[in-house]
Short mmCIF file of C-alpha atoms in Angstrom, two decimals:
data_model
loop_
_atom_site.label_atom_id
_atom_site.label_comp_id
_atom_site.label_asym_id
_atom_site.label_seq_id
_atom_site.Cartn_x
_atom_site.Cartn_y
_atom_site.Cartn_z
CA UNK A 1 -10.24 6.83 -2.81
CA UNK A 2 -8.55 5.90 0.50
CA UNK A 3 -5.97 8.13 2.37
CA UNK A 4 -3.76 7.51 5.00
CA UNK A 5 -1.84 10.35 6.61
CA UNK A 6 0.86 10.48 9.59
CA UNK A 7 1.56 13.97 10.27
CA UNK A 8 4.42 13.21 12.05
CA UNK A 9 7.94 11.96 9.79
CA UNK A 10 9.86 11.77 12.90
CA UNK A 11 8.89 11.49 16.88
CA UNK A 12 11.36 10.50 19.96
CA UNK A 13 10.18 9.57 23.59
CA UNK A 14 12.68 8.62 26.52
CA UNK A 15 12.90 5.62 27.69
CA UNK A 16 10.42 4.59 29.86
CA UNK A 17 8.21 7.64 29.01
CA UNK A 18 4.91 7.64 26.80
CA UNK A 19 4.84 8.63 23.35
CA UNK A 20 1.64 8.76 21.11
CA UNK A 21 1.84 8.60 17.15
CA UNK A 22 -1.12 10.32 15.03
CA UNK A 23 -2.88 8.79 11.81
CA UNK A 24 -6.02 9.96 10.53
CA UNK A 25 -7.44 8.12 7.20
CA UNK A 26 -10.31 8.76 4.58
CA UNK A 27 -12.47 6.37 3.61
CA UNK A 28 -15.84 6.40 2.42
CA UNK A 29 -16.80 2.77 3.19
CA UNK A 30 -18.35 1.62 6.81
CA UNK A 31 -16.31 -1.61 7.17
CA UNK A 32 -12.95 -1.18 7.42
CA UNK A 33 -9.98 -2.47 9.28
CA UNK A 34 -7.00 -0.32 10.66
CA UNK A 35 -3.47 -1.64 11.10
CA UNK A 36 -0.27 -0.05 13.15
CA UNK A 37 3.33 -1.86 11.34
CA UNK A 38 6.39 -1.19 12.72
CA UNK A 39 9.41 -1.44 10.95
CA UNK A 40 12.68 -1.75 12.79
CA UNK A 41 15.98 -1.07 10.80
CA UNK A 42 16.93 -3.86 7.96
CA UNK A 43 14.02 -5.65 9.45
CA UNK A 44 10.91 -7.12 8.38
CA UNK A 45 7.56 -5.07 8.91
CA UNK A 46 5.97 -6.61 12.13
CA UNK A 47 1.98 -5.98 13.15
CA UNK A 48 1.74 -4.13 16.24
CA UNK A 49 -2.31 -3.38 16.39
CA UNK A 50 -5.12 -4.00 14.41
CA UNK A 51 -8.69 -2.33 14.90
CA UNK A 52 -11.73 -2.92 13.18
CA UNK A 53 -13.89 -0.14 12.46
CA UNK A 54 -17.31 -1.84 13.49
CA UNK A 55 -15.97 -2.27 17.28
CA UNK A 56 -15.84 0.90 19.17
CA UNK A 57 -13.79 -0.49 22.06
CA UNK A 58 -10.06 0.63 20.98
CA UNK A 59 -7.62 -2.33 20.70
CA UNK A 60 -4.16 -3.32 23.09
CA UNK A 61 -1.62 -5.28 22.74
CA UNK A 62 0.76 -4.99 25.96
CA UNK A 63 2.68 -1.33 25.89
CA UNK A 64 0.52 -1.05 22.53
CA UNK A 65 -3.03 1.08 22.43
CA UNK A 66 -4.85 2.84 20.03
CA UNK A 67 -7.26 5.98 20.24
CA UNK A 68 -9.93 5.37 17.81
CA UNK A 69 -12.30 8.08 17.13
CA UNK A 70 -13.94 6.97 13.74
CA UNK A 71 -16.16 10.15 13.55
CA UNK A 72 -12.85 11.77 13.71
CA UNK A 73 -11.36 9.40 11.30
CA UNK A 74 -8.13 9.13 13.63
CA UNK A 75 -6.39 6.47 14.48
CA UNK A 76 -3.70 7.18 16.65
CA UNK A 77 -0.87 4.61 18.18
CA UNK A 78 0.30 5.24 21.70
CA UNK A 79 3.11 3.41 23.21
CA UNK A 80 3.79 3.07 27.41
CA UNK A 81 6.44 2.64 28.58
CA UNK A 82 8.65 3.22 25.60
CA UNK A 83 11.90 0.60 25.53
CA UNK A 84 14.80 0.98 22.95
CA UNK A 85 13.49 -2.17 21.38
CA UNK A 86 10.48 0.20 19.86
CA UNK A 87 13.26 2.16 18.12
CA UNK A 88 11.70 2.06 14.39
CA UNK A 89 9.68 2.87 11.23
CA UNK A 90 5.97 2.93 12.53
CA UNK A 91 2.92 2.82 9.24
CA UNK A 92 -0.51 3.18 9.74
CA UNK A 93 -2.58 1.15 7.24
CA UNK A 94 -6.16 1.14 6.10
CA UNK A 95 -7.81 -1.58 4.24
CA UNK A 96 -11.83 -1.91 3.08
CA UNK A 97 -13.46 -4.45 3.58
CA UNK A 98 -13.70 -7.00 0.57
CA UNK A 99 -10.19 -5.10 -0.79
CA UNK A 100 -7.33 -6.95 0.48
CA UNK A 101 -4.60 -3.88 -0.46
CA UNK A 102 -3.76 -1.97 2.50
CA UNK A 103 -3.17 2.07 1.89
CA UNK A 104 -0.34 3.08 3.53
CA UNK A 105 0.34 6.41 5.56
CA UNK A 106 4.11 7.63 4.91
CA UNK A 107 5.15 6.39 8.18
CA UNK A 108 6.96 7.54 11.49
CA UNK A 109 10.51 7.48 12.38
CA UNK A 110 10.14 6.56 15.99
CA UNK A 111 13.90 7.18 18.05
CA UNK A 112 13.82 6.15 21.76
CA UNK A 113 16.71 7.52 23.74
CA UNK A 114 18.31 5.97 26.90
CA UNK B 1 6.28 -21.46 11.85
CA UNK B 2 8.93 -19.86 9.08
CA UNK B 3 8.11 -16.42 7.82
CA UNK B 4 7.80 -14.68 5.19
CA UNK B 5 11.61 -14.87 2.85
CA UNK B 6 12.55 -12.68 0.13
CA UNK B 7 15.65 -12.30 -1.88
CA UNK B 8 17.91 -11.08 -2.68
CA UNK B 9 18.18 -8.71 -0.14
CA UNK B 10 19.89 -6.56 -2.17
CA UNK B 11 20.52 -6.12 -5.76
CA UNK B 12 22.34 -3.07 -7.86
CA UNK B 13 21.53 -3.16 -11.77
CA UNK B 14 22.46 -0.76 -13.82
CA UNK B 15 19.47 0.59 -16.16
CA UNK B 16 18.29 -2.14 -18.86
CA UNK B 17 19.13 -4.75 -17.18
CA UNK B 18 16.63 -7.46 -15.71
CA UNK B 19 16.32 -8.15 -12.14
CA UNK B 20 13.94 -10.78 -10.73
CA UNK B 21 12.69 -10.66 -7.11
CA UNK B 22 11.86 -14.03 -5.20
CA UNK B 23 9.42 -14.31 -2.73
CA UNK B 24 8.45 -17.09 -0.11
CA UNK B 25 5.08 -16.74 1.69
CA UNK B 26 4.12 -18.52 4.36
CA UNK B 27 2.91 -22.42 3.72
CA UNK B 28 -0.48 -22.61 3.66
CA UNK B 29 -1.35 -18.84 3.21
CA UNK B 30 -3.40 -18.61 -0.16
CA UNK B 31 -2.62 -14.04 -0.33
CA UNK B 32 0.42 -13.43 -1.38
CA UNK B 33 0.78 -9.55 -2.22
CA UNK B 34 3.66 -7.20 -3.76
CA UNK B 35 4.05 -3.62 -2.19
CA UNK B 36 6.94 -1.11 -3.50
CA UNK B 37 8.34 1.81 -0.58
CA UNK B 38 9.58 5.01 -3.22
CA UNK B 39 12.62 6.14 -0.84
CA UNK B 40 10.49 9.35 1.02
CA UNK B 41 7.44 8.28 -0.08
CA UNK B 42 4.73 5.65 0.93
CA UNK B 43 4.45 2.03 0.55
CA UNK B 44 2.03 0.89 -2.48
CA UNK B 45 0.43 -1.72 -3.36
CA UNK B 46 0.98 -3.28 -7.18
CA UNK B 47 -0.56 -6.34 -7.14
CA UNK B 48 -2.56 -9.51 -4.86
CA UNK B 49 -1.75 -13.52 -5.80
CA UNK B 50 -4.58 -15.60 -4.50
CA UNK B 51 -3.02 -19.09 -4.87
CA UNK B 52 -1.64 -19.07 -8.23
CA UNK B 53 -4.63 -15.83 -9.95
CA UNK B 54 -3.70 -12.89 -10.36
CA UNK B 55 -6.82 -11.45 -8.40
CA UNK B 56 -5.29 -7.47 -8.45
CA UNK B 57 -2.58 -6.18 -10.41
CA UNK B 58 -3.85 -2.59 -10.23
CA UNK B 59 -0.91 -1.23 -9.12
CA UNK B 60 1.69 -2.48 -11.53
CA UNK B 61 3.15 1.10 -12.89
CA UNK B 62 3.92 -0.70 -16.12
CA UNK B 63 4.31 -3.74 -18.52
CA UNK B 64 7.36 -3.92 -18.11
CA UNK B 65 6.81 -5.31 -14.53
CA UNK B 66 5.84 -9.23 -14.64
CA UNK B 67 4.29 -11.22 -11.37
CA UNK B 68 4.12 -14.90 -11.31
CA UNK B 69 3.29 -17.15 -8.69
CA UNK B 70 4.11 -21.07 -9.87
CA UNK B 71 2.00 -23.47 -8.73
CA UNK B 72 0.28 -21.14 -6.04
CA UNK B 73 3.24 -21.05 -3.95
CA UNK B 74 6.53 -18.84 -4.37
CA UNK B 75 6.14 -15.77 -6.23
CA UNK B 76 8.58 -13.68 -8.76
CA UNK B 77 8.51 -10.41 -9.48
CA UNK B 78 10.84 -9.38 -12.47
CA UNK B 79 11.92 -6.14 -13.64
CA UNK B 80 13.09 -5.91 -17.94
CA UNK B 81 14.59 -3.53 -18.14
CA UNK B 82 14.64 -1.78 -15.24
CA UNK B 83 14.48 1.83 -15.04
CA UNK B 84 16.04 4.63 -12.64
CA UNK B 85 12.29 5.21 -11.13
CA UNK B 86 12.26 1.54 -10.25
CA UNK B 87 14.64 1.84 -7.08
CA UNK B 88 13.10 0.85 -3.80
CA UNK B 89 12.16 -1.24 -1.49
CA UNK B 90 10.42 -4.48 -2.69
CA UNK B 91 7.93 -5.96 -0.15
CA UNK B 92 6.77 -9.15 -0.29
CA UNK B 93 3.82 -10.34 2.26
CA UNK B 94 1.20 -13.13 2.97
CA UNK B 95 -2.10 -13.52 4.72
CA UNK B 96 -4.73 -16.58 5.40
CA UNK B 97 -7.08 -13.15 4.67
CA UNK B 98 -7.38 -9.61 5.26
CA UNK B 99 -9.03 -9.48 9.00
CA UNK B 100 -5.52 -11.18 10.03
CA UNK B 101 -3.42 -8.94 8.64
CA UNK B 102 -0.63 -9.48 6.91
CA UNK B 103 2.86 -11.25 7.62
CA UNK B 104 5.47 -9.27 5.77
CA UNK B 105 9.12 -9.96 4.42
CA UNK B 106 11.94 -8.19 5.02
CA UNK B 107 12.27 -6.68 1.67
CA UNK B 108 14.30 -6.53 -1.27
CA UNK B 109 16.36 -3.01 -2.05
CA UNK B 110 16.58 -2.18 -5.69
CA UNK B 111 18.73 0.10 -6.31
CA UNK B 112 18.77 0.90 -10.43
CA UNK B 113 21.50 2.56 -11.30
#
């Protein structure tokens, strides 16, 4: 079976500042695709970052990066340059491939202070 | 490109009643999938519409849960009768196919009461 944990229920990073979320998974299948969702409030679920497991160069989008250390099975999100805009629900998600359900981790409540 | 619509947005039935969820996908995206959020808990899958098949319903908790998805395009999920455990969050999304990821709604609250 696959697991998805975020140790973390709630984080908060200054504006402007850095702040890194954690995720590590379990899966026993090879190819397998890694997703961060963020989840502002009484909004829709939006995809930050995807990573699949076969490519070992970590993925970016903008502020958005991820640490992916698949020996480790971690996955973690880190955000630059936080604004108050990334205020919000952040889920890690892990899906096999040939499944198309993701597996959810329990999420982090991100708060960004000014 | 319009997204993803659900609705309501909100609903509050009492337990017994029936409540029927709406979804929208995308046009043109085939995946059309049903997650539930448990307040506290995580998000989880029930079941995966390709076009108008039923191609997973593995996480439907029971029968009295029905998915249908006329004609391949807008999906319903209804509720008869709903139960206390049934409140939560409602997610509808849709995806072209997995390595895309999905596009999600914003979500229906249930609140059963």
């Amino acid at each position: 079976a696959q697991t998805v944990t975020q140790s973390q229920p709630e984080m908060s990073v200054q504006e402007a500042e850095t702040v890194t979320l954690s995720c590590t998974y379990d899966t026993s299948e090879s190819d397998y695709y890694l997703f961060w969702y963020k989840q502002p409030p009484s909004r829709q679920m939006i995809l930050v970052i995807r990573q699949e497991a076969y490519k070992q160069q970590n993925a970016t989008e903008n502020r958005f990066s991820v640490n992916f250390q698949k020996a480790a099975k971690s996955f973690s999100l880190k955000i630059s340059d936080s604004q108050l805009g990334d205020a919000a629900m952040y889920f890690c998600a892990l899906t096999q491939g040939g499944s198309e359900k993701l597996v959810f981790g329990k999420g982090t409540k991100l708060t960004v202070n000014p | 490109e319009a997204g993803v619509t659900q609705f309501p947005s909100h609903s509050v039935i009492e337990k017994g009643q029936t409540v029927t969820l709406r979804c929208d996908p995308i046009s043109g995206h085939d995946n059309l999938y049903w997650y539930r959020r448990v307040m506290g808990k995580e998000i989880k899958f029930l079941l995966h519409f390709v076009k108008e098949s039923k191609q997973d319903e593995s996480g439907m908790p029971n029968n009295r849960f029905l998915a249908e998805r006329t004609g391949g395009t807008y999906s319903t999920l209804k509720v008869q009768p709903a139960e206390l455990e049934d409140s939560g969050v409602y997610f509808c999304a849709s995806s072209p196919g997995t390595v895309y990821g999905y596009t999600f709604g914003s979500g229906t609250r249930l609140t059963v009461v």
